[in-house]
Amino acid sequence: MAILANKVAIVTGAGSGIGRAIALAYAKEGAKLVVSDINEAGGQETLSLIAAAGGVASFFKADTSSAEDNRQLVDKAIQEYGGLHIACNNAGIGGPLAATADYPIDGWNKVIGVNLNGVFYGMHFQIQALLKSGGGAIINMASILGAVGTRFSPAYVAAKHGVLGLTKAAALEYANQGVRINCIGPGYIRTPLLTNNLDEATLEQIKGLHPIGRLGDADEVAELALWLSSDKASFVTGAYYPVDGGYLAQ
Ligand code: NAP
């Protein structure tokens, strides 16, 4: 039987890259999905891919940096499919590249708003719905940069470290109520987040940071998200799982 049969799931940032791969993986394993993104065209494309794979999904446009949008997204899942069992808080942005002393204040607020506040707002409403549905799983998308630093992305690094902390704090609060909460730390994954912002020479350099010797693929992150979301991971909560080609082992 499909491992997510009879489950209802939300994936944010599902109009592109890693979120799209996770949405497709969930749908192929039988979940009914609300695909969410700020980018409607991308979201609609993901819906078409899910439909072509025989899955069931609808789209809801939401900006994760808005608490109200997160509330409405959870309501949409409940209205459309009768409950909520899985939520993947994946939406994220890279933000400006600058040293801390030069980093634009509005860029800081934007990155923290989407990448950190968005995860808190999401969990705030999702947990209430998961409890009403008899429990479930939340997956938060962090990064290797949630575990170590890098230069010139202070907001991104701080937000992703915050996602690890939030994941642990919330996981402890709900561990005995049937809600598992984990986060994932991808290494550099070939998605529009990278390819729209970095040239091939830089991508080539970044490859070398991974002992495996290449960038990751969105499907390789989706495999981990799928497992953590399923009952196969029934004893796993409050954890941070890198999927990084060995980056953090160095
Ligand atoms: P991506 O291809 O850019 O996809 C992100 C999606 O989220 C896009 O459709 C984007 O829309 C959407 N989005 C942006 N801001 C949003 C908001 N405020 N509310 C809702 N949706 C929003 O990026 P990705 O590489 O798949 O990244 C997904 C997640 O993985 C992010 O949290 C990222 O930090 C994390 N991650 C990525 C990598 C990597 O190397 N790719 C590594 C580690 C962690 P637009 O296209 O309109 O911006």
CSV table of C-alpha atoms and ligand atoms in Angstrom, one decimal:
chain,number,residue,atom,x,y,z
A,1,MET,CA,0.0,0.0,0.0
A,2,ALA,CA,1.1,3.6,-0.6
A,3,ILE,CA,2.9,4.9,2.5
A,4,LEU,CA,0.9,8.1,2.7
A,5,ALA,CA,-2.5,6.7,1.7
A,6,ASN,CA,-5.4,8.5,3.4
A,7,LYS,CA,-3.1,11.3,4.5
A,8,VAL,CA,-3.7,15.0,3.8
A,9,ALA,CA,-0.5,17.2,3.3
A,10,ILE,CA,0.5,20.8,2.8
A,11,VAL,CA,3.8,21.7,1.1
A,12,THR,CA,4.9,25.3,1.0
A,13,GLY,CA,7.2,26.6,-1.8
A,14,ALA,CA,5.9,23.7,-3.8
A,15,GLY,CA,6.0,25.6,-7.1
A,16,SER,CA,9.6,24.9,-7.7
A,17,GLY,CA,12.7,22.9,-6.8
A,18,ILE,CA,12.7,20.9,-3.6
A,19,GLY,CA,9.1,21.7,-2.6
A,20,ARG,CA,7.9,20.5,-6.0
A,21,ALA,CA,9.9,17.2,-5.7
A,22,ILE,CA,8.4,16.7,-2.2
A,23,ALA,CA,4.9,17.4,-3.4
A,24,LEU,CA,5.3,14.9,-6.2
A,25,ALA,CA,6.7,12.3,-3.9
A,26,TYR,CA,3.9,12.7,-1.4
A,27,ALA,CA,1.3,12.5,-4.2
A,28,LYS,CA,2.8,9.4,-5.7
A,29,GLU,CA,2.6,7.8,-2.2
A,30,GLY,CA,-1.1,8.5,-2.0
A,31,ALA,CA,-1.4,11.8,0.0
A,32,LYS,CA,-4.0,14.3,-0.9
A,33,LEU,CA,-2.2,17.6,-1.2
A,34,VAL,CA,-2.5,21.3,-0.9
A,35,VAL,CA,0.4,22.7,-3.0
A,36,SER,CA,1.2,26.2,-1.9
A,37,ASP,CA,3.5,28.9,-3.2
A,38,ILE,CA,3.7,32.6,-3.6
A,39,ASN,CA,4.3,31.9,-7.3
A,40,GLU,CA,1.0,30.8,-8.8
A,41,ALA,CA,2.4,29.8,-12.2
A,42,GLY,CA,4.9,27.5,-10.5
A,43,GLY,CA,2.2,26.1,-8.3
A,44,GLN,CA,-0.1,25.4,-11.2
A,45,GLU,CA,2.8,23.6,-13.0
A,46,THR,CA,3.3,21.4,-10.0
A,47,LEU,CA,-0.4,20.6,-10.0
A,48,SER,CA,-0.2,19.5,-13.6
A,49,LEU,CA,2.7,17.2,-12.8
A,50,ILE,CA,0.8,15.7,-9.9
A,51,ALA,CA,-2.3,15.2,-12.1
A,52,ALA,CA,-0.2,13.5,-14.8
A,53,ALA,CA,1.2,11.1,-12.1
A,54,GLY,CA,-2.4,10.3,-11.0
A,55,GLY,CA,-2.3,12.2,-7.8
A,56,VAL,CA,-4.8,14.4,-6.1
A,57,ALA,CA,-3.9,18.1,-5.3
A,58,SER,CA,-5.2,21.6,-5.2
A,59,PHE,CA,-3.3,24.9,-5.1
A,60,PHE,CA,-3.4,27.7,-2.6
A,61,LYS,CA,-1.4,30.9,-3.0
A,62,ALA,CA,0.2,31.9,0.3
A,63,ASP,CA,3.1,34.0,1.4
A,64,THR,CA,4.7,32.2,4.3
A,65,SER,CA,5.8,35.4,5.9
A,66,SER,CA,2.2,36.2,6.5
A,67,ALA,CA,0.6,34.6,9.6
A,68,GLU,CA,-2.9,35.1,8.1
A,69,ASP,CA,-1.9,33.3,4.9
A,70,ASN,CA,-0.6,30.3,6.9
A,71,ARG,CA,-3.9,30.2,8.8
A,72,GLN,CA,-5.9,30.2,5.6
A,73,LEU,CA,-3.6,27.5,4.1
A,74,VAL,CA,-4.4,25.2,6.9
A,75,ASP,CA,-8.1,26.0,6.6
A,76,LYS,CA,-8.0,25.2,2.9
A,77,ALA,CA,-6.6,21.7,3.6
A,78,ILE,CA,-9.3,21.0,6.2
A,79,GLN,CA,-12.1,22.4,4.0
A,80,GLU,CA,-10.9,20.5,0.9
A,81,TYR,CA,-9.8,17.2,2.3
A,82,GLY,CA,-11.3,17.0,5.9
A,83,GLY,CA,-8.1,17.3,8.0
A,84,LEU,CA,-4.4,17.7,8.1
A,85,HIS,CA,-1.7,15.0,8.8
A,86,ILE,CA,1.5,16.2,7.2
A,87,ALA,CA,3.0,19.7,6.7
A,88,CYS,CA,6.3,20.5,5.0
A,89,ASN,CA,7.4,24.1,5.7
A,90,ASN,CA,9.8,24.3,2.7
A,91,ALA,CA,9.4,27.8,1.2
A,92,GLY,CA,12.6,29.8,1.5
A,93,ILE,CA,14.7,32.5,-0.2
A,94,GLY,CA,18.4,33.1,-0.4
A,95,GLY,CA,18.4,36.9,0.2
A,96,PRO,CA,21.2,39.4,-0.3
A,97,LEU,CA,24.9,38.4,-0.3
A,98,ALA,CA,26.9,40.8,1.9
A,99,ALA,CA,29.0,40.9,5.0
A,100,THR,CA,27.1,41.6,8.2
A,101,ALA,CA,28.2,45.2,8.5
A,102,ASP,CA,27.0,45.9,4.9
A,103,TYR,CA,23.9,43.7,5.0
A,104,PRO,CA,20.8,45.6,4.1
A,105,ILE,CA,18.3,45.9,7.0
A,106,ASP,CA,15.3,45.3,4.7
A,107,GLY,CA,17.0,42.2,3.3
A,108,TRP,CA,17.5,40.9,6.9
A,109,ASN,CA,13.8,41.4,7.7
A,110,LYS,CA,12.7,39.7,4.5
A,111,VAL,CA,14.8,36.6,4.9
A,112,ILE,CA,13.9,36.2,8.6
A,113,GLY,CA,10.2,36.9,7.6
A,114,VAL,CA,10.1,34.1,5.0
A,115,ASN,CA,12.6,31.6,6.3
A,116,LEU,CA,12.1,31.8,10.0
A,117,ASN,CA,8.8,33.5,10.9
A,118,GLY,CA,7.2,31.5,8.1
A,119,VAL,CA,8.1,28.2,9.7
A,120,PHE,CA,6.8,29.4,13.1
A,121,TYR,CA,3.5,30.7,11.6
A,122,GLY,CA,3.2,27.5,9.7
A,123,MET,CA,3.7,25.3,12.7
A,124,HIS,CA,1.5,27.5,14.9
A,125,PHE,CA,-1.6,26.7,12.8
A,126,GLN,CA,-0.6,23.3,11.5
A,127,ILE,CA,0.0,21.8,15.0
A,128,GLN,CA,-3.6,22.7,16.1
A,129,ALA,CA,-4.9,21.0,13.0
A,130,LEU,CA,-2.7,17.9,13.3
A,131,LEU,CA,-3.8,17.4,16.9
A,132,LYS,CA,-7.5,17.6,15.8
A,133,SER,CA,-6.7,15.0,13.1
A,134,GLY,CA,-5.2,12.5,15.6
A,135,GLY,CA,-1.5,13.4,15.1
A,136,GLY,CA,0.9,13.6,12.2
A,137,ALA,CA,4.3,14.9,11.1
A,138,ILE,CA,5.9,18.3,10.3
A,139,ILE,CA,9.0,18.6,8.2
A,140,ASN,CA,10.8,21.9,8.3
A,141,MET,CA,13.3,22.7,5.5
A,142,ALA,CA,16.6,24.0,7.1
A,143,SER,CA,19.9,23.7,5.4
A,144,ILE,CA,23.5,22.7,6.1
A,145,LEU,CA,23.6,26.4,6.9
A,146,GLY,CA,21.4,25.6,9.9
A,147,ALA,CA,24.3,23.7,11.4
A,148,VAL,CA,27.4,25.7,10.3
A,149,GLY,CA,28.0,29.2,9.0
A,150,THR,CA,29.1,30.7,5.8
A,151,ARG,CA,30.3,34.2,4.9
A,152,PHE,CA,28.0,36.9,3.4
A,153,SER,CA,24.6,35.3,4.2
A,154,PRO,CA,24.0,36.2,7.8
A,155,ALA,CA,20.2,36.4,7.6
A,156,TYR,CA,20.0,33.0,5.8
A,157,VAL,CA,22.4,31.3,8.3
A,158,ALA,CA,20.6,32.8,11.3
A,159,ALA,CA,17.1,31.9,10.0
A,160,LYS,CA,18.2,28.3,9.2
A,161,HIS,CA,19.8,27.9,12.7
A,162,GLY,CA,16.5,29.2,14.1
A,163,VAL,CA,14.6,26.6,12.2
A,164,LEU,CA,16.7,23.9,13.9
A,165,GLY,CA,15.9,25.4,17.3
A,166,LEU,CA,12.2,25.8,16.6
A,167,THR,CA,12.0,22.3,15.4
A,168,LYS,CA,13.5,20.9,18.6
A,169,ALA,CA,11.4,23.2,20.9
A,170,ALA,CA,8.1,22.3,19.2
A,171,ALA,CA,9.0,18.6,18.9
A,172,LEU,CA,9.5,18.3,22.7
A,173,GLU,CA,6.2,20.0,23.3
A,174,TYR,CA,4.1,17.6,21.2
A,175,ALA,CA,6.2,14.4,21.3
A,176,ASN,CA,3.7,12.7,23.6
A,177,GLN,CA,0.7,13.9,21.6
A,178,GLY,CA,1.3,12.0,18.3
A,179,VAL,CA,2.9,15.0,16.5
A,180,ARG,CA,6.5,14.4,15.2
A,181,ILE,CA,8.5,17.4,14.1
A,182,ASN,CA,11.8,17.1,12.3
A,183,CYS,CA,14.0,19.2,10.0
A,184,ILE,CA,16.2,18.5,7.0
A,185,GLY,CA,19.5,20.1,6.1
A,186,PRO,CA,20.2,19.9,2.3
A,187,GLY,CA,23.6,20.6,1.0
A,188,TYR,CA,23.7,22.6,-2.3
A,189,ILE,CA,20.9,21.3,-4.5
A,190,ARG,CA,20.5,22.1,-8.2
A,191,THR,CA,17.3,24.2,-8.1
A,192,PRO,CA,16.3,27.6,-9.4
A,193,LEU,CA,17.4,29.0,-6.0
A,194,LEU,CA,20.9,28.3,-7.1
A,195,THR,CA,20.8,28.4,-10.9
A,196,ASN,CA,19.0,31.8,-11.0
A,197,ASN,CA,21.5,33.4,-8.7
A,198,LEU,CA,24.9,31.8,-9.4
A,199,ASP,CA,26.9,31.4,-12.6
A,200,GLU,CA,28.2,28.0,-13.7
A,201,ALA,CA,31.7,28.7,-12.6
A,202,THR,CA,30.5,29.4,-9.0
A,203,LEU,CA,28.3,26.3,-9.1
A,204,GLU,CA,31.4,24.3,-10.2
A,205,GLN,CA,33.3,25.6,-7.2
A,206,ILE,CA,30.4,24.8,-4.9
A,207,LYS,CA,30.3,21.2,-6.2
A,208,GLY,CA,33.8,20.8,-4.7
A,209,LEU,CA,32.5,21.5,-1.2
A,210,HIS,CA,30.7,18.2,-1.2
A,211,PRO,CA,32.8,15.1,-0.8
A,212,ILE,CA,30.4,13.3,-3.1
A,213,GLY,CA,31.7,15.7,-5.8
A,214,ARG,CA,28.5,17.0,-7.2
A,215,LEU,CA,25.4,19.1,-6.3
A,216,GLY,CA,22.4,17.3,-4.9
A,217,ASP,CA,19.2,16.6,-6.7
A,218,ALA,CA,15.8,17.8,-5.4
A,219,ASP,CA,14.5,14.2,-5.6
A,220,GLU,CA,17.2,13.1,-3.2
A,221,VAL,CA,15.9,15.6,-0.6
A,222,ALA,CA,12.3,14.5,-1.3
A,223,GLU,CA,13.2,10.8,-0.5
A,224,LEU,CA,14.2,11.9,3.1
A,225,ALA,CA,11.2,14.2,3.5
A,226,LEU,CA,8.9,11.3,2.4
A,227,TRP,CA,10.4,8.9,4.9
A,228,LEU,CA,10.3,11.4,7.8
A,229,SER,CA,6.6,12.2,6.9
A,230,SER,CA,5.6,8.5,6.9
A,231,ASP,CA,4.9,6.1,9.8
A,232,LYS,CA,8.2,4.4,8.8
A,233,ALA,CA,9.8,7.2,10.9
A,234,SER,CA,7.5,6.6,13.9
A,235,PHE,CA,10.2,6.9,16.5
A,236,VAL,CA,11.9,10.0,15.0
A,237,THR,CA,11.2,13.4,16.3
A,238,GLY,CA,13.1,16.6,17.2
A,239,ALA,CA,15.9,15.6,14.8
A,240,TYR,CA,18.0,17.3,12.1
A,241,TYR,CA,18.9,15.2,9.1
A,242,PRO,CA,21.5,16.5,6.6
A,243,VAL,CA,21.2,15.3,3.0
A,244,ASP,CA,24.4,16.9,1.9
A,245,GLY,CA,26.8,14.6,0.0
A,246,GLY,CA,29.1,14.6,3.1
A,247,TYR,CA,29.4,18.4,3.5
A,248,LEU,CA,29.0,18.4,7.2
A,249,ALA,CA,31.2,15.4,7.8
A,250,GLN,CA,34.3,17.5,7.1
B,1,NAP,P1,13.3,27.4,-5.2
B,1,NAP,O1,13.5,26.5,-6.4
B,1,NAP,O2,13.6,28.9,-5.3
B,1,NAP,O3,11.8,27.2,-4.7
B,1,NAP,C1,11.3,28.0,-3.6
B,1,NAP,C2,9.8,28.3,-3.9
B,1,NAP,O4,9.3,29.0,-2.8
B,1,NAP,C3,9.7,29.1,-5.2
B,1,NAP,O5,8.5,28.7,-5.9
B,1,NAP,C4,9.4,30.5,-4.6
B,1,NAP,O6,8.7,31.4,-5.4
B,1,NAP,C5,8.7,30.2,-3.3
B,1,NAP,N1,8.6,31.3,-2.4
B,1,NAP,C6,9.5,32.3,-2.2
B,1,NAP,N2,9.1,33.1,-1.2
B,1,NAP,C7,8.0,32.6,-0.8
B,1,NAP,C8,7.1,33.0,0.2
B,1,NAP,N3,7.3,34.1,0.9
B,1,NAP,N4,6.0,32.3,0.5
B,1,NAP,C9,5.7,31.2,-0.2
B,1,NAP,N5,6.5,30.7,-1.2
B,1,NAP,C10,7.7,31.4,-1.5
B,1,NAP,O7,14.2,27.0,-3.9
B,1,NAP,P2,14.6,25.5,-3.4
B,1,NAP,O8,16.1,25.4,-3.7
B,1,NAP,O9,13.7,24.5,-3.9
B,1,NAP,O10,14.5,25.8,-1.9
B,1,NAP,C11,13.5,25.2,-1.1
B,1,NAP,C12,13.9,25.2,0.4
B,1,NAP,O11,15.1,24.5,0.5
B,1,NAP,C13,14.3,26.6,0.9
B,1,NAP,O12,13.8,26.7,2.3
B,1,NAP,C14,15.8,26.7,0.9
B,1,NAP,O13,16.3,27.6,1.8
B,1,NAP,C15,16.1,25.2,1.2
B,1,NAP,N6,17.4,24.8,0.8
B,1,NAP,C16,17.8,24.9,-0.5
B,1,NAP,C17,19.1,24.5,-0.9
B,1,NAP,C18,19.6,24.5,-2.3
B,1,NAP,O14,20.8,24.4,-2.5
B,1,NAP,N7,18.7,24.7,-3.3
B,1,NAP,C19,20.0,24.1,0.1
B,1,NAP,C20,19.6,24.1,1.4
B,1,NAP,C21,18.3,24.4,1.8
B,1,NAP,P3,9.5,32.4,-6.4
B,1,NAP,O15,10.0,31.5,-7.5
B,1,NAP,O16,8.5,33.4,-6.9
B,1,NAP,O17,10.6,33.0,-5.6
